[in-house]
Amino acid sequence: MKHWIFATNNAHKLVEAKDIFSNFAEIISLQEIGFNEDIDETEDTFKGNALLKAQAVFQKSGLPCFADDSGLCVDALDGKPGVKSARYANETGPVDHALNNQKLLQNLSGVENRNACFKTVICAVGFEPEPLFFEGVVYGHIATELRGNDGFGYDPLFVPQNYHETFAELGSVIKNTLSHRWMAMENMKKYFSK
Ligand code: IMP
């Protein structure tokens, strides 16, 4: 079995990755390799930030490693919050998902076009001479009120295409077969299955 480090401190993402890559690769967390530095996401693209995180962990560990960067892009807000999704409501302070959702609802108050998508870019370093990139996108719309308790971030507001429920109502089992991160990881899996 291959051993791949997933450069994330997000417990939800780690569970998702272990699930998606089960029987394919053993996913090792940053905690397991004793990496506890904070990596500042200073780039202004998902691709740039994913590369930054994967490279930082690869340089320290010397082991094949992948990182993702994701966010919510809302049509009526010119693609915002985008790469700033985590700190939409609180640019310099701690990540506050409840405040982010509140701000999003306020900014879309009375707006008819509520189309949005979640995007993920994964960067994998240490597998090939050059970094590899894999993308995933899920389209949908922003609900007019918070619904559901599962998941994290904007999940209580995001309704994927062909569904009426939000990601937070659908729950992780369904979300993990539809999500932007799932799609990017599936693309990565396909690449390594060749
Ligand atoms: P990250 O770069 O993947 O950590 O994502 C940045 C931010 O985007 C998160 O803090 C969330 O606000 C939002 N986000 C990314 N993926 C998801 C998701 O699957 N559900 C809800 N929010 C998400």
Coordinates of N, CA and C in Angstrom, one line a residue, residues 32-181:
E32 N 0.4 12.8 12.5 CA 1.2 11.6 12.6 C 2.6 11.7 12.3
I33 N 3.0 12.7 11.4 CA 4.4 12.9 11.1 C 5.0 14.1 12.0
G34 N 4.2 14.6 12.9 CA 4.7 15.6 13.9 C 5.0 17.0 13.2
F35 N 4.2 17.2 12.2 CA 4.3 18.6 11.5 C 3.3 19.5 12.1
N36 N 3.7 20.5 12.9 CA 2.7 21.3 13.5 C 2.9 22.8 13.3
E37 N 3.6 23.1 12.1 CA 3.7 24.5 11.8 C 2.5 25.0 11.1
D38 N 2.2 26.3 11.2 CA 1.1 26.9 10.5 C 1.7 27.3 9.1
I39 N 0.9 27.0 8.0 CA 1.4 27.5 6.7 C 0.4 28.6 6.3
D40 N 1.0 29.8 6.1 CA 0.1 30.9 5.7 C -0.3 30.8 4.2
E41 N -1.6 30.9 4.0 CA -2.1 30.8 2.6 C -2.0 32.2 2.0
T42 N -0.9 32.6 1.4 CA -0.7 33.9 1.0 C -0.9 34.2 -0.5
E43 N -1.2 33.1 -1.2 CA -1.4 33.2 -2.7 C -2.9 33.7 -3.0
D44 N -3.1 34.2 -4.2 CA -4.5 34.6 -4.5 C -5.2 33.7 -5.4
T45 N -4.7 32.4 -5.6 CA -5.4 31.4 -6.3 C -5.4 30.1 -5.5
F46 N -6.4 29.3 -5.8 CA -6.5 28.0 -5.1 C -5.2 27.2 -5.4
K47 N -4.8 27.2 -6.7 CA -3.7 26.5 -7.2 C -2.4 26.9 -6.4
G48 N -2.2 28.2 -6.3 CA -1.0 28.8 -5.7 C -1.0 28.3 -4.2
N49 N -2.1 28.4 -3.5 CA -2.1 28.0 -2.1 C -1.9 26.5 -1.9
A50 N -2.5 25.7 -2.8 CA -2.3 24.2 -2.7 C -0.9 23.9 -2.9
L51 N -0.2 24.5 -3.8 CA 1.2 24.3 -4.1 C 2.1 24.7 -2.9
L52 N 1.8 25.8 -2.4 CA 2.5 26.3 -1.2 C 2.4 25.3 0.0
K53 N 1.3 24.8 0.3 CA 1.1 23.9 1.4 C 1.8 22.5 1.1
A54 N 1.6 22.0 -0.1 CA 2.2 20.7 -0.4 C 3.7 20.8 -0.4
Q55 N 4.2 21.9 -1.0 CA 5.7 22.0 -1.0 C 6.3 22.2 0.4
A56 N 5.6 22.9 1.3 CA 6.2 23.2 2.6 C 6.3 21.8 3.4
V57 N 5.3 21.0 3.2 CA 5.3 19.7 3.9 C 6.3 18.7 3.3
F58 N 6.3 18.7 2.0 CA 7.3 17.9 1.3 C 8.7 18.2 1.6
Q59 N 9.0 19.5 1.7 CA 10.4 19.9 2.0 C 10.8 19.4 3.4
K60 N 9.8 19.4 4.3 CA 10.1 19.0 5.7 C 10.2 17.5 5.8
S61 N 9.3 16.8 5.1 CA 9.1 15.3 5.4 C 9.9 14.5 4.4
G62 N 10.0 15.0 3.1 CA 10.6 14.2 2.1 C 9.7 13.1 1.6
L63 N 8.5 13.1 2.0 CA 7.5 12.1 1.6 C 6.5 12.6 0.6
P64 N 6.0 11.8 -0.3 CA 4.9 12.2 -1.2 C 3.8 12.8 -0.4
C65 N 3.4 13.9 -0.9 CA 2.4 14.7 -0.1 C 1.4 15.5 -1.0
F66 N 0.2 15.6 -0.5 CA -0.7 16.4 -1.3 C -1.5 17.3 -0.4
A67 N -1.9 18.5 -0.9 CA -2.6 19.5 -0.2 C -3.7 20.0 -1.0
D68 N -4.8 20.5 -0.4 CA -5.9 21.0 -1.2 C -6.2 22.4 -0.8
D69 N -6.7 23.2 -1.7 CA -7.2 24.5 -1.3 C -8.6 24.6 -1.9
S70 N -9.6 25.0 -1.2 CA -11.0 25.1 -1.7 C -11.6 26.3 -1.3
G71 N -12.8 26.6 -1.8 CA -13.6 27.7 -1.4 C -14.9 27.8 -2.2
L72 N -15.7 28.7 -1.8 CA -17.0 28.9 -2.4 C -17.0 30.1 -3.3
C73 N -17.4 30.0 -4.5 CA -17.4 31.1 -5.5 C -18.9 31.4 -5.9
V74 N -19.3 32.6 -5.6 CA -20.7 33.0 -5.8 C -20.8 33.9 -7.0
D75 N -21.6 33.6 -7.9 CA -21.7 34.3 -9.2 C -22.0 35.8 -9.0
A76 N -23.1 36.1 -8.1 CA -23.5 37.5 -7.9 C -22.5 38.3 -7.1
L77 N -21.5 37.6 -6.6 CA -20.5 38.4 -5.8 C -19.1 38.3 -6.6
D78 N -19.2 38.2 -7.9 CA -18.0 38.1 -8.7 C -17.0 37.1 -8.3
G79 N -17.5 35.9 -7.9 CA -16.7 34.8 -7.5 C -16.2 34.8 -6.0
K80 N -16.6 35.8 -5.3 CA -16.3 35.9 -3.9 C -17.1 34.9 -3.1
P81 N -16.8 34.4 -1.9 CA -15.5 34.7 -1.2 C -14.3 34.1 -1.8
G82 N -14.4 33.0 -2.6 CA -13.3 32.4 -3.3 C -12.1 32.0 -2.4
V83 N -10.9 32.4 -2.7 CA -9.8 32.0 -1.9 C -9.8 32.5 -0.5
K84 N -10.7 33.5 -0.3 CA -10.8 34.1 1.1 C -12.0 33.5 1.8
S85 N -12.5 32.3 1.4 CA -13.7 31.7 2.0 C -13.6 31.6 3.5
A86 N -12.4 31.1 4.0 CA -12.3 30.8 5.4 C -12.4 32.1 6.3
R87 N -11.9 33.2 5.8 CA -11.9 34.4 6.6 C -12.7 35.5 5.9
Y88 N -13.8 35.1 5.4 CA -14.7 36.1 4.7 C -15.2 37.1 5.6
A89 N -15.7 36.8 6.8 CA -16.2 37.7 7.8 C -15.2 38.3 8.7
N90 N -14.1 37.7 8.8 CA -13.1 38.1 9.8 C -11.7 37.9 9.2
E91 N -11.3 38.9 8.4 CA -10.1 38.7 7.6 C -8.8 38.4 8.3
T92 N -8.7 38.9 9.5 CA -7.4 38.7 10.2 C -7.5 37.8 11.4
G93 N -8.7 37.6 11.9 CA -8.9 36.8 13.1 C -9.1 35.4 12.9
P94 N -9.6 34.7 13.9 CA -9.9 33.2 13.7 C -11.0 33.0 12.7
V95 N -11.0 31.8 12.1 CA -12.1 31.4 11.2 C -13.4 31.2 12.0
D96 N -14.4 31.9 11.5 CA -15.7 31.8 12.2 C -16.8 31.5 11.1
H97 N -17.2 30.2 11.1 CA -18.1 29.7 10.0 C -19.5 30.4 10.2
A98 N -19.9 30.5 11.4 CA -21.3 31.1 11.6 C -21.3 32.6 11.1
L99 N -20.3 33.3 11.4 CA -20.2 34.7 10.9 C -20.1 34.8 9.4
N100 N -19.3 33.8 8.8 CA -19.2 33.8 7.4 C -20.5 33.5 6.7
N101 N -21.3 32.6 7.3 CA -22.6 32.3 6.7 C -23.6 33.5 6.8
Q102 N -23.5 34.2 8.0 CA -24.3 35.4 8.2 C -24.0 36.5 7.2
K103 N -22.7 36.7 7.0 CA -22.3 37.7 6.0 C -22.7 37.3 4.6
L104 N -22.6 36.1 4.2 CA -23.0 35.6 2.9 C -24.5 35.9 2.7
L105 N -25.3 35.5 3.7 CA -26.8 35.7 3.6 C -27.1 37.2 3.5
Q106 N -26.4 38.1 4.2 CA -26.6 39.5 4.2 C -26.2 40.0 2.8
N107 N -25.1 39.6 2.2 CA -24.7 40.1 0.9 C -25.5 39.6 -0.2
L108 N -26.3 38.5 0.0 CA -27.2 38.0 -1.0 C -28.7 38.4 -0.7
S109 N -28.9 39.2 0.3 CA -30.2 39.5 0.6 C -30.9 40.2 -0.5
G110 N -32.0 39.7 -1.0 CA -32.8 40.3 -2.1 C -32.2 40.0 -3.5
V111 N -31.1 39.2 -3.5 CA -30.5 38.9 -4.8 C -31.1 37.6 -5.4
E112 N -31.5 37.8 -6.6 CA -32.2 36.6 -7.3 C -31.3 35.5 -7.7
N113 N -30.2 36.0 -8.4 CA -29.2 35.0 -8.9 C -28.3 34.5 -7.7
R114 N -28.6 33.2 -7.2 CA -27.9 32.7 -6.1 C -27.0 31.6 -6.5
N115 N -26.7 31.5 -7.8 CA -25.8 30.4 -8.3 C -24.4 30.5 -7.7
A116 N -23.8 29.4 -7.4 CA -22.5 29.3 -6.7 C -21.9 28.0 -7.0
C117 N -20.6 27.9 -6.8 CA -19.9 26.6 -6.8 C -18.9 26.5 -5.8
F118 N -18.6 25.3 -5.4 CA -17.4 25.0 -4.5 C -16.3 24.5 -5.5
K119 N -15.1 25.0 -5.3 CA -14.0 24.5 -6.1 C -12.9 24.0 -5.2
T120 N -12.2 23.0 -5.7 CA -11.0 22.5 -5.0 C -9.9 22.3 -6.0
V121 N -8.7 22.7 -5.6 CA -7.5 22.3 -6.4 C -6.6 21.5 -5.4
I122 N -6.2 20.3 -5.8 CA -5.2 19.5 -5.1 C -3.9 19.6 -5.8
C123 N -2.8 19.8 -5.0 CA -1.5 19.8 -5.5 C -0.8 18.6 -4.9
A124 N -0.2 17.8 -5.7 CA 0.6 16.6 -5.2 C 2.1 16.8 -5.5
V125 N 2.9 16.7 -4.5 CA 4.3 17.0 -4.7 C 5.1 15.7 -4.2
G126 N 6.2 15.4 -5.0 CA 7.0 14.2 -4.6 C 6.6 12.9 -5.2
F127 N 5.6 13.0 -6.2 CA 5.1 11.9 -6.9 C 5.8 11.8 -8.3
E128 N 5.9 12.9 -8.9 CA 6.6 13.1 -10.2 C 7.6 14.2 -10.1
P129 N 8.5 14.4 -11.1 CA 9.4 15.5 -11.0 C 8.8 16.8 -10.8
E130 N 7.7 17.0 -11.4 CA 7.0 18.3 -11.3 C 5.7 18.1 -10.4
P131 N 5.2 19.2 -9.8 CA 4.0 19.1 -9.0 C 2.8 18.7 -9.9
L132 N 1.9 17.9 -9.4 CA 0.7 17.5 -10.2 C -0.5 18.3 -9.6
F133 N -1.5 18.6 -10.4 CA -2.7 19.4 -10.0 C -4.0 18.6 -10.4
F134 N -4.9 18.5 -9.5 CA -6.2 17.9 -9.8 C -7.3 18.8 -9.3
E135 N -8.4 18.9 -10.1 CA -9.4 19.9 -9.8 C -10.8 19.2 -9.6
G136 N -11.6 19.9 -8.8 CA -13.0 19.4 -8.6 C -13.9 20.6 -8.4
V137 N -15.1 20.5 -9.1 CA -16.1 21.6 -8.9 C -17.5 21.0 -8.7
V138 N -18.2 21.6 -7.8 CA -19.6 21.2 -7.7 C -20.5 22.5 -7.7
Y139 N -21.5 22.4 -8.7 CA -22.3 23.6 -8.9 C -23.6 23.5 -8.0
G140 N -24.2 24.6 -7.7 CA -25.4 24.6 -7.0 C -25.9 26.1 -6.7
H141 N -26.6 26.2 -5.6 CA -27.0 27.6 -5.3 C -27.0 27.8 -3.8
I142 N -27.1 29.1 -3.4 CA -27.1 29.4 -1.9 C -28.5 29.6 -1.4
A143 N -28.9 28.8 -0.4 CA -30.2 28.8 0.2 C -30.5 30.2 0.8
T144 N -31.7 30.5 1.2 CA -32.0 31.8 1.8 C -32.0 31.7 3.3
E145 N -31.8 30.5 3.8 CA -31.6 30.4 5.3 C -30.7 29.2 5.6
L146 N -30.2 29.1 6.8 CA -29.3 28.0 7.2 C -30.2 26.8 7.4
R147 N -29.7 25.6 6.8 CA -30.5 24.4 7.0 C -29.5 23.2 7.2
G148 N -29.8 22.4 8.3 CA -29.0 21.2 8.5 C -27.9 21.4 9.5
N149 N -27.4 20.3 10.0 CA -26.4 20.3 11.1 C -25.1 19.6 10.8
D150 N -25.1 18.9 9.7 CA -23.9 18.1 9.4 C -22.8 19.0 8.7
G151 N -21.6 18.5 8.6 CA -20.5 19.2 7.8 C -19.9 20.4 8.5
F152 N -19.5 21.3 7.7 CA -18.7 22.5 8.3 C -18.9 23.6 7.2
G153 N -18.3 24.8 7.6 CA -18.2 25.9 6.7 C -19.6 26.3 6.1
Y154 N -19.7 26.4 4.8 CA -20.9 26.9 4.2 C -21.9 25.8 3.9
D155 N -21.6 24.6 4.4 CA -22.5 23.4 4.1 C -24.0 23.7 4.4
P156 N -24.4 24.5 5.5 CA -25.8 24.7 5.8 C -26.4 25.6 4.7
L157 N -25.7 26.3 3.8 CA -26.2 27.2 2.9 C -26.1 26.7 1.4
F158 N -25.3 25.7 1.2 CA -25.0 25.2 -0.2 C -25.9 24.1 -0.6
V159 N -26.7 24.3 -1.7 CA -27.6 23.3 -2.2 C -27.0 22.8 -3.6
P160 N -26.6 21.6 -3.6 CA -26.0 21.1 -4.9 C -27.0 21.0 -6.0
Q161 N -26.6 21.1 -7.2 CA -27.5 20.9 -8.4 C -28.2 19.6 -8.3
N162 N -29.5 19.6 -8.7 CA -30.4 18.4 -8.7 C -30.8 17.9 -7.3
Y163 N -30.5 18.7 -6.3 CA -31.0 18.4 -4.9 C -31.8 19.6 -4.4
H164 N -32.6 19.4 -3.4 CA -33.3 20.5 -2.7 C -32.7 20.7 -1.3
E165 N -31.9 19.7 -0.8 CA -31.4 19.9 0.5 C -30.0 20.5 0.4
T166 N -29.6 21.1 1.6 CA -28.2 21.7 1.6 C -27.2 20.5 1.9
F167 N -25.9 20.7 1.7 CA -24.9 19.7 2.1 C -25.1 19.3 3.5
A168 N -25.4 20.3 4.4 CA -25.5 20.0 5.8 C -26.7 19.1 6.1
E169 N -27.8 19.2 5.3 CA -28.9 18.3 5.4 C -28.7 16.9 4.8
L170 N -27.9 16.9 3.7 CA -27.7 15.7 3.0 C -26.8 14.7 3.8
G171 N -25.8 15.3 4.5 CA -24.9 14.5 5.4 C -23.7 14.1 4.6
S172 N -22.7 13.6 5.4 CA -21.4 13.3 4.8 C -21.4 12.2 3.8
V173 N -22.3 11.2 4.0 CA -22.2 10.0 3.1 C -22.6 10.5 1.6
I174 N -23.7 11.3 1.5 CA -24.1 11.8 0.2 C -23.1 12.8 -0.3
K175 N -22.7 13.7 0.6 CA -21.8 14.8 0.3 C -20.5 14.2 -0.3
N176 N -20.0 13.2 0.3 CA -18.7 12.6 -0.2 C -18.8 11.9 -1.5
T177 N -20.0 11.8 -2.1 CA -20.1 11.3 -3.5 C -20.3 12.4 -4.5
L178 N -20.4 13.7 -4.0 CA -20.8 14.8 -4.9 C -19.8 15.9 -4.8
S179 N -19.0 16.0 -3.7 CA -18.4 17.3 -3.4 C -17.2 17.6 -4.3
H180 N -16.8 18.8 -4.3 CA -15.7 19.4 -5.1 C -14.4 18.6 -4.7
R181 N -14.2 18.4 -3.4 CA -13.0 17.7 -2.9 C -13.0 16.2 -3.3

